[in-house]
Amino acid sequence: MRQLYLCLGYGSLALGVIGIFLPVLPTTPFVLLAVWFFARSNPALAERLYTHPRFGHLLTTWRDQRAIPRRAKIYALSMLAVSYGLVLWLTEIELLPFILAIIMGSVALYIATRPAPRERPESRIPEA
């Protein structure tokens, strides 16, 4: 099972990296999936993702609080809208926009209803 989780972790991470460059492929869910698989197969790789300078804060916030920062929400919802617009513009299949509206609308609703992270005590500015 450990080898399977490790392979799935690398595959998920690869899809997440590809998603950085393709607006129709989401990055965050694949990186979250990768860290979950790595935590079960190779904790050192999971820790590398948790300490990553770009994604580490988002991953630890999700792990500890199940929260999404406002800026990340806005970006994710914007990319969903752009992706859906591209599908509307480029597709010739009549049913596809309706199916994607249900799927992407559900994802957007889930993202929009996640709480904002609580302020971390070490980041508070002391009052004078």
mmCIF file of N, CA and C in Angstrom:
data_model
loop_
_atom_site.group_PDB
_atom_site.id
_atom_site.type_symbol
_atom_site.label_atom_id
_atom_site.label_comp_id
_atom_site.label_asym_id
_atom_site.label_seq_id
_atom_site.Cartn_x
_atom_site.Cartn_y
_atom_site.Cartn_z
ATOM 1 N N MET A 1 0.827 -1.192 0.000
ATOM 2 C CA MET A 1 0.000 0.000 0.000
ATOM 3 C C MET A 1 0.872 1.257 0.000
ATOM 4 N N ARG A 2 1.987 1.155 0.715
ATOM 5 C CA ARG A 2 2.863 2.321 0.824
ATOM 6 C C ARG A 2 3.391 2.762 -0.548
ATOM 7 N N GLN A 3 3.782 1.797 -1.369
ATOM 8 C CA GLN A 3 4.283 2.111 -2.713
ATOM 9 C C GLN A 3 3.178 2.726 -3.578
ATOM 10 N N LEU A 4 1.963 2.201 -3.451
ATOM 11 C CA LEU A 4 0.837 2.750 -4.206
ATOM 12 C C LEU A 4 0.587 4.205 -3.800
ATOM 13 N N TYR A 5 0.586 4.479 -2.488
ATOM 14 C CA TYR A 5 0.389 5.847 -2.020
ATOM 15 C C TYR A 5 1.505 6.773 -2.513
ATOM 16 N N LEU A 6 2.720 6.258 -2.525
ATOM 17 C CA LEU A 6 3.845 7.066 -2.996
ATOM 18 C C LEU A 6 3.670 7.413 -4.479
ATOM 19 N N CYS A 7 3.295 6.422 -5.294
ATOM 20 C CA CYS A 7 3.058 6.675 -6.725
ATOM 21 C C CYS A 7 1.904 7.642 -6.931
ATOM 22 N N LEU A 8 0.834 7.457 -6.182
ATOM 23 C CA LEU A 8 -0.312 8.367 -6.296
ATOM 24 C C LEU A 8 0.055 9.783 -5.836
ATOM 25 N N GLY A 9 0.920 9.878 -4.838
ATOM 26 C CA GLY A 9 1.392 11.184 -4.377
ATOM 27 C C GLY A 9 2.175 11.910 -5.454
ATOM 28 N N TYR A 10 3.093 11.196 -6.097
ATOM 29 C CA TYR A 10 3.866 11.815 -7.173
ATOM 30 C C TYR A 10 2.972 12.182 -8.356
ATOM 31 N N GLY A 11 2.033 11.307 -8.685
ATOM 32 C CA GLY A 11 1.114 11.601 -9.785
ATOM 33 C C GLY A 11 0.254 12.828 -9.492
ATOM 34 N N SER A 12 -0.251 12.911 -8.263
ATOM 35 C CA SER A 12 -1.068 14.061 -7.872
ATOM 36 C C SER A 12 -0.253 15.345 -7.896
ATOM 37 N N LEU A 13 0.965 15.263 -7.410
ATOM 38 C CA LEU A 13 1.828 16.447 -7.418
ATOM 39 C C LEU A 13 2.128 16.889 -8.849
ATOM 40 N N ALA A 14 2.369 15.922 -9.737
ATOM 41 C CA ALA A 14 2.626 16.257 -11.143
ATOM 42 C C ALA A 14 1.409 16.953 -11.760
ATOM 43 N N LEU A 15 0.210 16.444 -11.487
ATOM 44 C CA LEU A 15 -0.998 17.084 -12.002
ATOM 45 C C LEU A 15 -1.169 18.487 -11.411
ATOM 46 N N GLY A 16 -0.807 18.645 -10.143
ATOM 47 C CA GLY A 16 -0.876 19.965 -9.517
ATOM 48 C C GLY A 16 0.070 20.954 -10.165
ATOM 49 N N VAL A 17 1.272 20.498 -10.487
ATOM 50 C CA VAL A 17 2.248 21.377 -11.145
ATOM 51 C C VAL A 17 1.763 21.743 -12.551
ATOM 52 N N ILE A 18 1.218 20.781 -13.270
ATOM 53 C CA ILE A 18 0.669 21.061 -14.597
ATOM 54 C C ILE A 18 -0.479 22.069 -14.477
ATOM 55 N N GLY A 19 -1.273 21.947 -13.408
ATOM 56 C CA GLY A 19 -2.392 22.847 -13.189
ATOM 57 C C GLY A 19 -1.982 24.293 -12.962
ATOM 58 N N ILE A 20 -0.738 24.524 -12.592
ATOM 59 C CA ILE A 20 -0.246 25.900 -12.448
ATOM 60 C C ILE A 20 -0.287 26.609 -13.796
ATOM 61 N N PHE A 21 -0.033 25.862 -14.859
ATOM 62 C CA PHE A 21 0.073 26.452 -16.186
ATOM 63 C C PHE A 21 -1.203 26.322 -17.023
ATOM 64 N N LEU A 22 -2.082 25.388 -16.659
ATOM 65 C CA LEU A 22 -3.329 25.197 -17.404
ATOM 66 C C LEU A 22 -4.511 25.641 -16.549
ATOM 67 N N PRO A 23 -5.237 26.657 -16.979
ATOM 68 C CA PRO A 23 -6.327 27.164 -16.143
ATOM 69 C C PRO A 23 -7.479 26.178 -15.951
ATOM 70 N N VAL A 24 -7.610 25.182 -16.825
ATOM 71 C CA VAL A 24 -8.721 24.232 -16.684
ATOM 72 C C VAL A 24 -8.397 23.087 -15.728
ATOM 73 N N LEU A 25 -7.161 22.974 -15.267
ATOM 74 C CA LEU A 25 -6.759 21.913 -14.356
ATOM 75 C C LEU A 25 -6.445 22.544 -12.995
ATOM 76 N N PRO A 26 -7.171 22.162 -11.957
ATOM 77 C CA PRO A 26 -6.956 22.796 -10.648
ATOM 78 C C PRO A 26 -5.648 22.338 -10.002
ATOM 79 N N THR A 27 -4.955 23.250 -9.377
ATOM 80 C CA THR A 27 -3.696 22.930 -8.708
ATOM 81 C C THR A 27 -3.924 22.469 -7.274
ATOM 82 N N THR A 28 -4.681 23.234 -6.526
ATOM 83 C CA THR A 28 -4.817 23.010 -5.083
ATOM 84 C C THR A 28 -5.315 21.622 -4.705
ATOM 85 N N PRO A 29 -6.393 21.121 -5.314
ATOM 86 C CA PRO A 29 -6.846 19.791 -4.896
ATOM 87 C C PRO A 29 -5.796 18.707 -5.113
ATOM 88 N N PHE A 30 -5.024 18.827 -6.190
ATOM 89 C CA PHE A 30 -4.004 17.822 -6.449
ATOM 90 C C PHE A 30 -2.838 17.923 -5.468
ATOM 91 N N VAL A 31 -2.484 19.141 -5.081
ATOM 92 C CA VAL A 31 -1.406 19.294 -4.084
ATOM 93 C C VAL A 31 -1.886 18.794 -2.722
ATOM 94 N N LEU A 32 -3.151 19.072 -2.365
ATOM 95 C CA LEU A 32 -3.708 18.542 -1.114
ATOM 96 C C LEU A 32 -3.731 17.015 -1.122
ATOM 97 N N LEU A 33 -4.114 16.459 -2.250
ATOM 98 C CA LEU A 33 -4.125 15.006 -2.385
ATOM 99 C C LEU A 33 -2.714 14.442 -2.289
ATOM 100 N N ALA A 34 -1.759 15.114 -2.918
ATOM 101 C CA ALA A 34 -0.366 14.664 -2.863
ATOM 102 C C ALA A 34 0.155 14.647 -1.431
ATOM 103 N N VAL A 35 -0.100 15.699 -0.670
ATOM 104 C CA VAL A 35 0.400 15.746 0.709
ATOM 105 C C VAL A 35 -0.282 14.662 1.551
ATOM 106 N N TRP A 36 -1.550 14.360 1.269
ATOM 107 C CA TRP A 36 -2.255 13.288 1.987
ATOM 108 C C TRP A 36 -1.608 11.945 1.686
ATOM 109 N N PHE A 37 -1.333 11.676 0.397
ATOM 110 C CA PHE A 37 -0.682 10.425 0.018
ATOM 111 C C PHE A 37 0.730 10.338 0.591
ATOM 112 N N PHE A 38 1.472 11.429 0.541
ATOM 113 C CA PHE A 38 2.836 11.422 1.069
ATOM 114 C C PHE A 38 2.852 11.217 2.580
ATOM 115 N N ALA A 39 1.871 11.757 3.285
ATOM 116 C CA ALA A 39 1.810 11.578 4.740
ATOM 117 C C ALA A 39 1.652 10.107 5.095
ATOM 118 N N ARG A 40 1.045 9.334 4.215
ATOM 119 C CA ARG A 40 0.834 7.911 4.466
ATOM 120 C C ARG A 40 1.930 7.023 3.899
ATOM 121 N N SER A 41 2.758 7.569 3.018
ATOM 122 C CA SER A 41 3.792 6.749 2.396
ATOM 123 C C SER A 41 5.208 7.202 2.731
ATOM 124 N N ASN A 42 5.430 8.508 2.758
ATOM 125 C CA ASN A 42 6.755 9.053 3.016
ATOM 126 C C ASN A 42 6.585 10.398 3.727
ATOM 127 N N PRO A 43 6.503 10.385 5.061
ATOM 128 C CA PRO A 43 6.267 11.625 5.812
ATOM 129 C C PRO A 43 7.281 12.732 5.525
ATOM 130 N N ALA A 44 8.491 12.370 5.133
ATOM 131 C CA ALA A 44 9.492 13.398 4.820
ATOM 132 C C ALA A 44 9.061 14.216 3.602
ATOM 133 N N LEU A 45 8.460 13.574 2.615
ATOM 134 C CA LEU A 45 7.970 14.307 1.445
ATOM 135 C C LEU A 45 6.784 15.197 1.819
ATOM 136 N N ALA A 46 5.920 14.703 2.682
ATOM 137 C CA ALA A 46 4.799 15.526 3.153
ATOM 138 C C ALA A 46 5.332 16.758 3.880
ATOM 139 N N GLU A 47 6.338 16.559 4.700
ATOM 140 C CA GLU A 47 6.917 17.683 5.448
ATOM 141 C C GLU A 47 7.553 18.701 4.500
ATOM 142 N N ARG A 48 8.154 18.231 3.415
ATOM 143 C CA ARG A 48 8.724 19.160 2.432
ATOM 144 C C ARG A 48 7.646 20.040 1.818
ATOM 145 N N LEU A 49 6.468 19.458 1.563
ATOM 146 C CA LEU A 49 5.372 20.273 1.037
ATOM 147 C C LEU A 49 4.857 21.240 2.099
ATOM 148 N N TYR A 50 4.757 20.780 3.351
ATOM 149 C CA TYR A 50 4.277 21.655 4.422
ATOM 150 C C TYR A 50 5.229 22.817 4.691
ATOM 151 N N THR A 51 6.504 22.650 4.390
ATOM 152 C CA THR A 51 7.475 23.720 4.618
ATOM 153 C C THR A 51 7.842 24.463 3.333
ATOM 154 N N HIS A 52 7.178 24.134 2.234
ATOM 155 C CA HIS A 52 7.455 24.793 0.961
ATOM 156 C C HIS A 52 7.183 26.294 1.104
ATOM 157 N N PRO A 53 8.070 27.153 0.595
ATOM 158 C CA PRO A 53 7.887 28.595 0.771
ATOM 159 C C PRO A 53 6.616 29.148 0.112
ATOM 160 N N ARG A 54 6.161 28.549 -0.960
ATOM 161 C CA ARG A 54 4.980 29.060 -1.670
ATOM 162 C C ARG A 54 3.673 28.417 -1.186
ATOM 163 N N PHE A 55 3.678 27.096 -1.016
ATOM 164 C CA PHE A 55 2.449 26.375 -0.703
ATOM 165 C C PHE A 55 2.329 25.947 0.752
ATOM 166 N N GLY A 56 3.412 25.990 1.492
ATOM 167 C CA GLY A 56 3.415 25.475 2.855
ATOM 168 C C GLY A 56 2.382 26.107 3.768
ATOM 169 N N HIS A 57 2.283 27.432 3.729
ATOM 170 C CA HIS A 57 1.326 28.128 4.604
ATOM 171 C C HIS A 57 -0.110 27.722 4.282
ATOM 172 N N LEU A 58 -0.431 27.638 2.993
ATOM 173 C CA LEU A 58 -1.789 27.247 2.591
ATOM 174 C C LEU A 58 -2.099 25.816 3.033
ATOM 175 N N LEU A 59 -1.127 24.929 2.876
ATOM 176 C CA LEU A 59 -1.341 23.533 3.262
ATOM 177 C C LEU A 59 -1.506 23.374 4.767
ATOM 178 N N THR A 60 -0.677 24.051 5.543
ATOM 179 C CA THR A 60 -0.800 23.927 6.998
ATOM 180 C C THR A 60 -2.076 24.590 7.504
ATOM 181 N N THR A 61 -2.475 25.694 6.877
ATOM 182 C CA THR A 61 -3.737 26.329 7.254
ATOM 183 C C THR A 61 -4.903 25.382 6.993
ATOM 184 N N TRP A 62 -4.873 24.715 5.842
ATOM 185 C CA TRP A 62 -5.937 23.755 5.537
ATOM 186 C C TRP A 62 -5.899 22.573 6.513
ATOM 187 N N ARG A 63 -4.707 22.043 6.761
ATOM 188 C CA ARG A 63 -4.575 20.888 7.658
ATOM 189 C C ARG A 63 -5.049 21.223 9.073
ATOM 190 N N ASP A 64 -4.669 22.383 9.582
ATOM 191 C CA ASP A 64 -4.940 22.719 10.980
ATOM 192 C C ASP A 64 -6.316 23.338 11.203
ATOM 193 N N GLN A 65 -6.813 24.112 10.243
ATOM 194 C CA GLN A 65 -8.047 24.870 10.468
ATOM 195 C C GLN A 65 -9.146 24.589 9.447
ATOM 196 N N ARG A 66 -8.826 23.851 8.372
ATOM 197 C CA ARG A 66 -9.774 23.647 7.275
ATOM 198 C C ARG A 66 -10.278 24.994 6.746
ATOM 199 N N ALA A 67 -9.341 25.924 6.624
ATOM 200 C CA ALA A 67 -9.662 27.288 6.216
ATOM 201 C C ALA A 67 -8.890 27.642 4.943
ATOM 202 N N ILE A 68 -9.467 28.586 4.186
ATOM 203 C CA ILE A 68 -8.845 29.067 2.952
ATOM 204 C C ILE A 68 -8.726 30.588 3.055
ATOM 205 N N PRO A 69 -7.514 31.129 2.888
ATOM 206 C CA PRO A 69 -7.356 32.585 2.938
ATOM 207 C C PRO A 69 -8.180 33.274 1.848
ATOM 208 N N ARG A 70 -8.613 34.498 2.135
ATOM 209 C CA ARG A 70 -9.469 35.252 1.215
ATOM 210 C C ARG A 70 -8.837 35.396 -0.164
ATOM 211 N N ARG A 71 -7.571 35.711 -0.211
ATOM 212 C CA ARG A 71 -6.890 35.899 -1.490
ATOM 213 C C ARG A 71 -6.896 34.606 -2.321
ATOM 214 N N ALA A 72 -6.682 33.470 -1.658
ATOM 215 C CA ALA A 72 -6.705 32.182 -2.356
ATOM 216 C C ALA A 72 -8.112 31.861 -2.850
ATOM 217 N N LYS A 73 -9.124 32.211 -2.056
ATOM 218 C CA LYS A 73 -10.513 31.999 -2.486
ATOM 219 C C LYS A 73 -10.811 32.808 -3.744
ATOM 220 N N ILE A 74 -10.432 34.073 -3.719
ATOM 221 C CA ILE A 74 -10.696 34.951 -4.867
ATOM 222 C C ILE A 74 -10.005 34.417 -6.112
ATOM 223 N N TYR A 75 -8.767 33.995 -5.954
ATOM 224 C CA TYR A 75 -8.016 33.445 -7.086
ATOM 225 C C TYR A 75 -8.673 32.169 -7.603
ATOM 226 N N ALA A 76 -9.026 31.264 -6.706
ATOM 227 C CA ALA A 76 -9.634 29.996 -7.110
ATOM 228 C C ALA A 76 -10.975 30.225 -7.809
ATOM 229 N N LEU A 77 -11.799 31.081 -7.242
ATOM 230 C CA LEU A 77 -13.104 31.352 -7.843
ATOM 231 C C LEU A 77 -12.958 32.065 -9.194
ATOM 232 N N SER A 78 -11.972 32.938 -9.299
ATOM 233 C CA SER A 78 -11.716 33.618 -10.575
ATOM 234 C C SER A 78 -11.277 32.627 -11.646
ATOM 235 N N MET A 79 -10.385 31.705 -11.277
ATOM 236 C CA MET A 79 -9.912 30.709 -12.234
ATOM 237 C C MET A 79 -11.033 29.757 -12.642
ATOM 238 N N LEU A 80 -11.922 29.428 -11.708
ATOM 239 C CA LEU A 80 -13.088 28.617 -12.063
ATOM 240 C C LEU A 80 -13.947 29.352 -13.100
ATOM 241 N N ALA A 81 -14.167 30.633 -12.876
ATOM 242 C CA ALA A 81 -14.984 31.423 -13.803
ATOM 243 C C ALA A 81 -14.318 31.525 -15.175
ATOM 244 N N VAL A 82 -13.010 31.769 -15.195
ATOM 245 C CA VAL A 82 -12.288 31.854 -16.467
ATOM 246 C C VAL A 82 -12.345 30.513 -17.197
ATOM 247 N N SER A 83 -12.128 29.439 -16.456
ATOM 248 C CA SER A 83 -12.160 28.107 -17.070
ATOM 249 C C SER A 83 -13.536 27.807 -17.653
ATOM 250 N N TYR A 84 -14.567 28.149 -16.915
ATOM 251 C CA TYR A 84 -15.925 27.912 -17.402
ATOM 252 C C TYR A 84 -16.201 28.775 -18.642
ATOM 253 N N GLY A 85 -15.732 30.002 -18.619
ATOM 254 C CA GLY A 85 -15.881 30.866 -19.794
ATOM 255 C C GLY A 85 -15.191 30.284 -21.016
ATOM 256 N N LEU A 86 -13.986 29.726 -20.820
ATOM 257 C CA LEU A 86 -13.276 29.087 -21.933
ATOM 258 C C LEU A 86 -14.056 27.897 -22.470
ATOM 259 N N VAL A 87 -14.639 27.117 -21.578
ATOM 260 C CA VAL A 87 -15.438 25.968 -22.011
ATOM 261 C C VAL A 87 -16.636 26.445 -22.830
ATOM 262 N N LEU A 88 -17.316 27.475 -22.331
ATOM 263 C CA LEU A 88 -18.469 28.007 -23.072
ATOM 264 C C LEU A 88 -18.074 28.487 -24.463
ATOM 265 N N TRP A 89 -16.923 29.117 -24.531
ATOM 266 C CA TRP A 89 -16.465 29.704 -25.783
ATOM 267 C C TRP A 89 -15.972 28.643 -26.765
ATOM 268 N N LEU A 90 -15.269 27.618 -26.264
ATOM 269 C CA LEU A 90 -14.584 26.680 -27.143
ATOM 270 C C LEU A 90 -15.331 25.374 -27.430
ATOM 271 N N THR A 91 -16.299 25.023 -26.609
ATOM 272 C CA THR A 91 -16.921 23.715 -26.780
ATOM 273 C C THR A 91 -18.012 23.725 -27.842
ATOM 274 N N GLU A 92 -18.125 22.606 -28.490
ATOM 275 C CA GLU A 92 -19.201 22.412 -29.454
ATOM 276 C C GLU A 92 -20.205 21.386 -28.937
ATOM 277 N N ILE A 93 -19.914 20.779 -27.803
ATOM 278 C CA ILE A 93 -20.796 19.779 -27.198
ATOM 279 C C ILE A 93 -21.821 20.521 -26.351
ATOM 280 N N GLU A 94 -23.085 20.359 -26.673
ATOM 281 C CA GLU A 94 -24.133 21.141 -26.009
ATOM 282 C C GLU A 94 -24.337 20.789 -24.550
ATOM 283 N N LEU A 95 -24.125 19.542 -24.174
ATOM 284 C CA LEU A 95 -24.380 19.103 -22.807
ATOM 285 C C LEU A 95 -23.238 19.461 -21.844
ATOM 286 N N LEU A 96 -22.039 19.605 -22.367
ATOM 287 C CA LEU A 96 -20.864 19.838 -21.523
ATOM 288 C C LEU A 96 -20.983 21.069 -20.620
ATOM 289 N N PRO A 97 -21.428 22.215 -21.098
ATOM 290 C CA PRO A 97 -21.543 23.372 -20.196
ATOM 291 C C PRO A 97 -22.480 23.134 -19.011
ATOM 292 N N PHE A 98 -23.540 22.369 -19.219
ATOM 293 C CA PHE A 98 -24.471 22.088 -18.125
ATOM 294 C C PHE A 98 -23.858 21.167 -17.082
ATOM 295 N N ILE A 99 -23.148 20.146 -17.552
ATOM 296 C CA ILE A 99 -22.484 19.222 -16.626
ATOM 297 C C ILE A 99 -21.416 19.965 -15.830
ATOM 298 N N LEU A 100 -20.609 20.758 -16.539
ATOM 299 C CA LEU A 100 -19.547 21.508 -15.852
ATOM 300 C C LEU A 100 -20.109 22.591 -14.938
ATOM 301 N N ALA A 101 -21.242 23.154 -15.277
ATOM 302 C CA ALA A 101 -21.865 24.154 -14.397
ATOM 303 C C ALA A 101 -22.216 23.527 -13.053
ATOM 304 N N ILE A 102 -22.712 22.308 -13.073
ATOM 305 C CA ILE A 102 -23.046 21.617 -11.829
ATOM 306 C C ILE A 102 -21.778 21.299 -11.033
ATOM 307 N N ILE A 103 -20.792 20.736 -11.713
ATOM 308 C CA ILE A 103 -19.547 20.352 -11.025
ATOM 309 C C ILE A 103 -18.801 21.583 -10.522
ATOM 310 N N MET A 104 -18.544 22.534 -11.411
ATOM 311 C CA MET A 104 -17.764 23.713 -11.037
ATOM 312 C C MET A 104 -18.540 24.604 -10.070
ATOM 313 N N GLY A 105 -19.847 24.646 -10.211
ATOM 314 C CA GLY A 105 -20.663 25.416 -9.271
ATOM 315 C C GLY A 105 -20.599 24.819 -7.873
ATOM 316 N N SER A 106 -20.589 23.491 -7.791
ATOM 317 C CA SER A 106 -20.460 22.824 -6.485
ATOM 318 C C SER A 106 -19.105 23.110 -5.853
ATOM 319 N N VAL A 107 -18.068 23.043 -6.663
ATOM 320 C CA VAL A 107 -16.721 23.344 -6.161
ATOM 321 C C VAL A 107 -16.646 24.800 -5.708
ATOM 322 N N ALA A 108 -17.194 25.708 -6.485
ATOM 323 C CA ALA A 108 -17.176 27.132 -6.131
ATOM 324 C C ALA A 108 -17.933 27.374 -4.824
ATOM 325 N N LEU A 109 -19.071 26.720 -4.663
ATOM 326 C CA LEU A 109 -19.835 26.868 -3.434
ATOM 327 C C LEU A 109 -19.051 26.346 -2.229
ATOM 328 N N TYR A 110 -18.389 25.218 -2.405
ATOM 329 C CA TYR A 110 -17.579 24.661 -1.326
ATOM 330 C C TYR A 110 -16.453 25.622 -0.936
ATOM 331 N N ILE A 111 -15.746 26.134 -1.930
ATOM 332 C CA ILE A 111 -14.640 27.068 -1.660
ATOM 333 C C ILE A 111 -15.158 28.331 -0.978
ATOM 334 N N ALA A 112 -16.245 28.868 -1.485
ATOM 335 C CA ALA A 112 -16.778 30.134 -0.949
ATOM 336 C C ALA A 112 -17.264 29.993 0.486
ATOM 337 N N THR A 113 -17.682 28.797 0.885
ATOM 338 C CA THR A 113 -18.224 28.614 2.241
ATOM 339 C C THR A 113 -17.178 28.173 3.253
ATOM 340 N N ARG A 114 -15.932 27.994 2.853
ATOM 341 C CA ARG A 114 -14.879 27.655 3.816
ATOM 342 C C ARG A 114 -14.534 28.904 4.615
ATOM 343 N N PRO A 115 -14.235 28.731 5.897
ATOM 344 C CA PRO A 115 -13.905 29.906 6.719
ATOM 345 C C PRO A 115 -12.540 30.493 6.367
ATOM 346 N N ALA A 116 -12.365 31.731 6.752
ATOM 347 C CA ALA A 116 -11.047 32.369 6.644
ATOM 348 C C ALA A 116 -10.200 31.886 7.816
ATOM 349 N N PRO A 117 -8.892 31.838 7.652
ATOM 350 C CA PRO A 117 -8.039 31.365 8.751
ATOM 351 C C PRO A 117 -8.099 32.300 9.954
ATOM 352 N N ARG A 118 -8.004 31.675 11.124
ATOM 353 C CA ARG A 118 -7.885 32.480 12.345
ATOM 354 C C ARG A 118 -6.495 33.090 12.364
ATOM 355 N N GLU A 119 -6.395 34.224 12.987
ATOM 356 C CA GLU A 119 -5.102 34.897 13.079
ATOM 357 C C GLU A 119 -4.177 34.083 13.972
ATOM 358 N N ARG A 120 -2.957 33.922 13.520
ATOM 359 C CA ARG A 120 -1.969 33.196 14.319
ATOM 360 C C ARG A 120 -1.435 34.123 15.397
ATOM 361 N N PRO A 121 -1.277 33.630 16.628
ATOM 362 C CA PRO A 121 -0.818 34.494 17.733
ATOM 363 C C PRO A 121 0.525 35.163 17.448
ATOM 364 N N GLU A 122 1.443 34.468 16.758
ATOM 365 C CA GLU A 122 2.761 35.065 16.544
ATOM 366 C C GLU A 122 2.722 36.162 15.493
ATOM 367 N N SER A 123 1.624 36.280 14.733
ATOM 368 C CA SER A 123 1.573 37.307 13.702
ATOM 369 C C SER A 123 0.845 38.568 14.157
ATOM 370 N N ARG A 124 0.328 38.548 15.354
ATOM 371 C CA ARG A 124 -0.386 39.728 15.860
ATOM 372 C C ARG A 124 0.583 40.865 16.128
ATOM 373 N N ILE A 125 0.124 42.068 15.870
ATOM 374 C CA ILE A 125 0.926 43.254 16.152
ATOM 375 C C ILE A 125 0.586 43.698 17.562
ATOM 376 N N PRO A 126 1.590 43.830 18.410
ATOM 377 C CA PRO A 126 1.300 44.255 19.784
ATOM 378 C C PRO A 126 0.722 45.663 19.838
ATOM 379 N N GLU A 127 -0.251 45.833 20.725
ATOM 380 C CA GLU A 127 -0.853 47.152 20.869
ATOM 381 C C GLU A 127 0.039 48.038 21.737
ATOM 382 N N ALA A 128 0.103 49.308 21.380
ATOM 383 C CA ALA A 128 0.967 50.237 22.112
ATOM 384 C C ALA A 128 0.231 50.888 23.249
#
